[in-house]
Tab-separated table of C-alpha atoms in Angstrom:
chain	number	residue	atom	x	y	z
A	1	UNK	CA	-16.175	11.909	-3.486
A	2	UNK	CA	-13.544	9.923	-1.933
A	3	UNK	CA	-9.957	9.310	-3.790
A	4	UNK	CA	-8.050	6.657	-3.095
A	5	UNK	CA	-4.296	5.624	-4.330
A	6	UNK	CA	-1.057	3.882	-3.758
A	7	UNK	CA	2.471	4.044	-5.018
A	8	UNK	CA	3.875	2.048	-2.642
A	9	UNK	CA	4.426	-0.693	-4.767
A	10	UNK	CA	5.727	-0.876	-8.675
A	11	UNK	CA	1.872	-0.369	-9.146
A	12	UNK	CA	0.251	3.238	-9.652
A	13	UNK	CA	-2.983	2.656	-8.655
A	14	UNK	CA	-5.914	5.204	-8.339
A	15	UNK	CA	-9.718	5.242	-7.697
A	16	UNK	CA	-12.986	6.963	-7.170
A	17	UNK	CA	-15.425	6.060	-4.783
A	18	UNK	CA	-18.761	6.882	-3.139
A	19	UNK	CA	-17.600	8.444	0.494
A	20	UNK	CA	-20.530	6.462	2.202
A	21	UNK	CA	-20.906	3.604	0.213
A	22	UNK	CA	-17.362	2.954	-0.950
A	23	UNK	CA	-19.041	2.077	-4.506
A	24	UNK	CA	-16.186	2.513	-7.087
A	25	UNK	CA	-16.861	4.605	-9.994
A	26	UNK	CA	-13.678	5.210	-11.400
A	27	UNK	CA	-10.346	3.244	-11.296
A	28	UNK	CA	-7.067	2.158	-13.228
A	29	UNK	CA	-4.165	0.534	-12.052
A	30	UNK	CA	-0.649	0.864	-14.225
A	31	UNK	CA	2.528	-1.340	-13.059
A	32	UNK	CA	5.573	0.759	-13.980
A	33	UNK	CA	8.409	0.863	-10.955
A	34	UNK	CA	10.185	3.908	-12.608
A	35	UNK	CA	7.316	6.516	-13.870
A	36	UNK	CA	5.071	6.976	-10.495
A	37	UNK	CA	5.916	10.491	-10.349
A	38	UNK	CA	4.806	10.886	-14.145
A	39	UNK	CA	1.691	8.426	-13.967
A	40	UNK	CA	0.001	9.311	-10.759
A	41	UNK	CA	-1.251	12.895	-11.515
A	42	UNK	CA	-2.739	11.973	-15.211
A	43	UNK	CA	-4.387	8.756	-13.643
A	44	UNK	CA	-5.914	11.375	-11.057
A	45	UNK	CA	-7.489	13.620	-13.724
A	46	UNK	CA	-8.437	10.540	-15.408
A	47	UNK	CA	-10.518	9.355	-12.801
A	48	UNK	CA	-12.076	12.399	-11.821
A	49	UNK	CA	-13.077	12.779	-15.235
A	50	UNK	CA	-14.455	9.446	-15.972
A	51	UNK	CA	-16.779	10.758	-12.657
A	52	UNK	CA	-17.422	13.899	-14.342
A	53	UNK	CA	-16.598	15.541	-11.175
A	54	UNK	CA	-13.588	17.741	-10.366
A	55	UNK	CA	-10.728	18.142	-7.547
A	56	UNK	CA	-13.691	20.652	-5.557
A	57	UNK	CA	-15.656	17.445	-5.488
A	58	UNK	CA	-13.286	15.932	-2.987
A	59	UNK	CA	-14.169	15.188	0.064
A	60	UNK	CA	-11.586	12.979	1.823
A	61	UNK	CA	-8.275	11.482	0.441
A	62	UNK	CA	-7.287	7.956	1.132
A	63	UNK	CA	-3.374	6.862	0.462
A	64	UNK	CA	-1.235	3.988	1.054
A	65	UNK	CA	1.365	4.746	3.372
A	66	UNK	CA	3.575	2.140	2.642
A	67	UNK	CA	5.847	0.737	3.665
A	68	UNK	CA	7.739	1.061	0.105
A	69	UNK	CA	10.445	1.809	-1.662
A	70	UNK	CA	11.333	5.326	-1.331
A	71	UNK	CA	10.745	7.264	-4.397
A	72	UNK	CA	7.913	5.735	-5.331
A	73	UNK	CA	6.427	6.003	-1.686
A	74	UNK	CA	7.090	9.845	-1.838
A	75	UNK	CA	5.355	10.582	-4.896
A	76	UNK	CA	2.045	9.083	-3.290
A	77	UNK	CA	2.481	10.841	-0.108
A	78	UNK	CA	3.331	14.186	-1.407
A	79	UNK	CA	0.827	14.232	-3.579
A	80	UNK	CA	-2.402	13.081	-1.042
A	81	UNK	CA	-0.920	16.021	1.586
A	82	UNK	CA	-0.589	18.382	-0.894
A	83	UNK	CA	-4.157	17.916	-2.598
A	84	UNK	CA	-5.440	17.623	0.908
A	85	UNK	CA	-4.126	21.546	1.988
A	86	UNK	CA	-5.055	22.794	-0.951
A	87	UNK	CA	-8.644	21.577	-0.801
A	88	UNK	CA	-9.078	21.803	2.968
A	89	UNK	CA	-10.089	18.079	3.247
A	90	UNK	CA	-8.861	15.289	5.100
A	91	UNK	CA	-5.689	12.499	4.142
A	92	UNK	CA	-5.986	9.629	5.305
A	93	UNK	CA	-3.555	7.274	5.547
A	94	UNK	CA	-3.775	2.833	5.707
A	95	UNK	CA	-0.576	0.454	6.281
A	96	UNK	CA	-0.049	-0.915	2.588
A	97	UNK	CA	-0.195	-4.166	3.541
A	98	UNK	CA	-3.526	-3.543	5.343
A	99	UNK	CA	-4.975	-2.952	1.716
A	100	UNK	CA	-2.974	-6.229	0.015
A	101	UNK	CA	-4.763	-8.715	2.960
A	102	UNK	CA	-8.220	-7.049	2.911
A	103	UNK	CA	-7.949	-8.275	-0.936
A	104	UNK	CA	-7.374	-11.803	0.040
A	105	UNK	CA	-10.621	-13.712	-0.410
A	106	UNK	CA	-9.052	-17.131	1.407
A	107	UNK	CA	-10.745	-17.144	5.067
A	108	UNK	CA	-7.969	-18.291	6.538
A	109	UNK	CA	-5.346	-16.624	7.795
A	110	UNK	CA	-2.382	-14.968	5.436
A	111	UNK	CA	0.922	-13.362	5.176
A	112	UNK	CA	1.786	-10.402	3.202
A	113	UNK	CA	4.894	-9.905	1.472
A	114	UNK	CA	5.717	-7.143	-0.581
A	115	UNK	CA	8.868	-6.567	-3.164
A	116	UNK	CA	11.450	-4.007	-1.066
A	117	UNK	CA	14.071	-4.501	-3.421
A	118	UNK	CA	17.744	-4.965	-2.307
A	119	UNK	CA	16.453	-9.107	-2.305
A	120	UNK	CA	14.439	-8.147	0.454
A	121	UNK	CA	10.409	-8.515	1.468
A	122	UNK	CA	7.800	-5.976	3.551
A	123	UNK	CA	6.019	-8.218	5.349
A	124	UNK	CA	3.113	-8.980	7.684
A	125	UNK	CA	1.078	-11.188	9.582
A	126	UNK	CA	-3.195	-11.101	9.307
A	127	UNK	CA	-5.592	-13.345	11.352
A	128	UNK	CA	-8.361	-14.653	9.544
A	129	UNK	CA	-11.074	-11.950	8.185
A	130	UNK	CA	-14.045	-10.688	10.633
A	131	UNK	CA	-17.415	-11.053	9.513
A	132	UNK	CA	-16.995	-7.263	7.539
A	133	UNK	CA	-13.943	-8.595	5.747
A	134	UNK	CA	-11.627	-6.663	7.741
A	135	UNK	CA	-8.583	-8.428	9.233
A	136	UNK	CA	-6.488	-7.577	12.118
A	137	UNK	CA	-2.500	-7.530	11.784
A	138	UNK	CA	-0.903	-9.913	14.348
A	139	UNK	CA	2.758	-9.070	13.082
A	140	UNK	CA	4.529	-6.444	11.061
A	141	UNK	CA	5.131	-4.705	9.000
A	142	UNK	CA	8.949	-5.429	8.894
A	143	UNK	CA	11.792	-5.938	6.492
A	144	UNK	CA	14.056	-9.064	6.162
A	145	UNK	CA	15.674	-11.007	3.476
A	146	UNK	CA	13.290	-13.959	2.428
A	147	UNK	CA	15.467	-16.630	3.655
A	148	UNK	CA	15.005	-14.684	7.270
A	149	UNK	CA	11.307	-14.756	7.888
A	150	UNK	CA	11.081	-18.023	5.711
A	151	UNK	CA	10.098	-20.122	9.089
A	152	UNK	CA	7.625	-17.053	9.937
A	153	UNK	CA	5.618	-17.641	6.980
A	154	UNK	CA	6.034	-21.540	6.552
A	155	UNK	CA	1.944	-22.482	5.993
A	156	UNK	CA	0.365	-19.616	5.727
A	157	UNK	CA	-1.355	-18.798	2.071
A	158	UNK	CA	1.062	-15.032	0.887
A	159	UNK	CA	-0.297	-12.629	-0.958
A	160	UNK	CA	1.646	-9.898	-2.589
A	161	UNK	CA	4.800	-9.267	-5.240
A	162	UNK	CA	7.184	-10.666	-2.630
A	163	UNK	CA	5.852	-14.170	-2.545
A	164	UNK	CA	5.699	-14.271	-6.585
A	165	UNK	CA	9.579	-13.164	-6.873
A	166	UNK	CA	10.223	-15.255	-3.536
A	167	UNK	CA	8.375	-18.332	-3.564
A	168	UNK	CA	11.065	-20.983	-3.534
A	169	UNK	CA	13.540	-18.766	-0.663
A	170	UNK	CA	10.058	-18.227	1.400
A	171	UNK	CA	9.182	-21.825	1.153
A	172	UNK	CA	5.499	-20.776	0.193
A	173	UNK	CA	3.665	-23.465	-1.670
A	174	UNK	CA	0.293	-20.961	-1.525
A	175	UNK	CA	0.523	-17.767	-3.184
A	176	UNK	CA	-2.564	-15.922	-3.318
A	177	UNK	CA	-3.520	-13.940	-6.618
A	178	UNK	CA	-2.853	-10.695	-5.904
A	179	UNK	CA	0.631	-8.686	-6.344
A	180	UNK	CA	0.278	-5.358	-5.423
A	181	UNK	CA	-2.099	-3.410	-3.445
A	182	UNK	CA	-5.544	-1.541	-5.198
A	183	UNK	CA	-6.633	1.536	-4.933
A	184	UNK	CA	-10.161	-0.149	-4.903
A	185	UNK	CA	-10.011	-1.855	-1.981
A	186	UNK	CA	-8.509	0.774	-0.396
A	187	UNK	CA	-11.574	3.287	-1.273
A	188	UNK	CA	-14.071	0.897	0.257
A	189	UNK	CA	-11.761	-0.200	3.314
A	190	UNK	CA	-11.838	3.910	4.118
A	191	UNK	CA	-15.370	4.435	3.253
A	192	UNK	CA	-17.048	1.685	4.870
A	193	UNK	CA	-14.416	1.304	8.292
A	194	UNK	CA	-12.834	-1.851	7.464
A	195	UNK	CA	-9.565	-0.550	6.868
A	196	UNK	CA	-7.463	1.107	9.705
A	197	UNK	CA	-6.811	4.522	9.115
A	198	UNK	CA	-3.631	6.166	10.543
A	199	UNK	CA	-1.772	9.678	9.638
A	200	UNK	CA	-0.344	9.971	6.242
A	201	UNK	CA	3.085	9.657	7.209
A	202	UNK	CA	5.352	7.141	5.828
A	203	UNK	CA	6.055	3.839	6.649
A	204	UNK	CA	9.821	3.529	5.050
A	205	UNK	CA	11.664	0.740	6.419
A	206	UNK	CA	15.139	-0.747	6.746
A	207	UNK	CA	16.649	-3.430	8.776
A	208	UNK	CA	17.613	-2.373	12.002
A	209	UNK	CA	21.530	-4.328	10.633
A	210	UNK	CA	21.709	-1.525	7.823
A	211	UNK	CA	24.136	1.359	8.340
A	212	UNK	CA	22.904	4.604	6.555
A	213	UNK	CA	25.910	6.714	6.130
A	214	UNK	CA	23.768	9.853	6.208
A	215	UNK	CA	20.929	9.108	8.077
A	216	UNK	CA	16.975	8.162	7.417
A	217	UNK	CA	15.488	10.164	4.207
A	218	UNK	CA	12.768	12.228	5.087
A	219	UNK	CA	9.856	11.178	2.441
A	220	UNK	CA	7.928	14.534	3.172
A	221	UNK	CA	9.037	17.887	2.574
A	222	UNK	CA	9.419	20.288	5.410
């Protein structure tokens, strides 16, 4: 079985999926910005036992590597490399934004843009999707203030938290449904190829104007 999930976002979302066919058969999605470290491992268990199937019936680990705000981002992380050692299976890890624009139904092309708090947006650019769904990022991910990458994203439909909270600084007159990325989509994008699939290693941004006093965080133990 393949598990799939993302805490990337203020979303803790999880799911269970064929490794082949990327048929779900076991998901739930809880939006809660400040409990991802308490959620994530009870949603797990949940899901595996909605399958009837336990952690040994793992086969490969999908997670959303951000880029996120930095607790919750951890949490995910941690958790899909730690499971993944224990088990002996393979983690692998998809751009978060990847999994927001496969959602997008619109065949056109889109913009992503993601809450990165501070009053500032994860974003990215997506050409229209091939003929699997899949869509291929032209630009990003990045981080700016709204009001920055407003001309960026002037007529393109925007999908994601960023656009909802944003709308009026971004300019966007389109915002497509979705707010945060699923754990769904993410299972079939891995399962069936039409996700790309990097190492599970973070994707934590800040603008390249920020001074941090003590350096980057690591999000990964050593």
């Amino acid at each position: 079985m393949l598990l799939a999930f993302d805490t990337s976002s203020a979303a803790v979302t999880v799911a269970l999926a064929d490794p082949l066919s990327g048929e779900i058969v076991a998901s739930s999605t809880t939006v809660d910005a400040l409990r991802h470290g308490e959620l994530l491992a009870p949603a797990i268990a949940a899901a595996l036992e909605t399958a009837g199937c336990t952690a040994r019936d793992l086969t490969r680990i999908a997670v959303g590597i951000g880029p996120g705000p930095f607790t919750g981002l951890r949490v995910g992380l941690v958790t899909a490399r730690t499971m993944a050692d224990v088990l002996g299976i393979e983690v692998a890890g998809v751009c978060s934004l990847d999994i927001l624009a496969r959602q997008s139904s619109l065949t056109l092309p889109v913009a992503v843009a993601t809450d990165a708090r501070r009053k500032e947006i994860y974003w990215a650019l997506y050409d229209g999707p091939a003929a699997d769904g899949s869509r291929r990022r032209l630009e990003g991910p990045a981080v700016d203030r709204p009001a920055e990458v407003a001309h960026v994203l002037s007529g393109l439909p925007v999908i994601g938290r960023g656009a909802v909270l944003y709308a009026e600084a971004l300019g966007v007159a389109d915002v497509d449904v979705a707010e945060y990325p699923s754990a769904e989509v993410l299972a079939t994008g891995v399962a069936t190829g039409t996700l790309d699939v990097v190492e599970p290693d973070p994707l934590y941004l800040r603008r390249p104007d920020v001074t941090m006093s003590a350096g980057p965080k690591s999000v990964l133990p050593k």
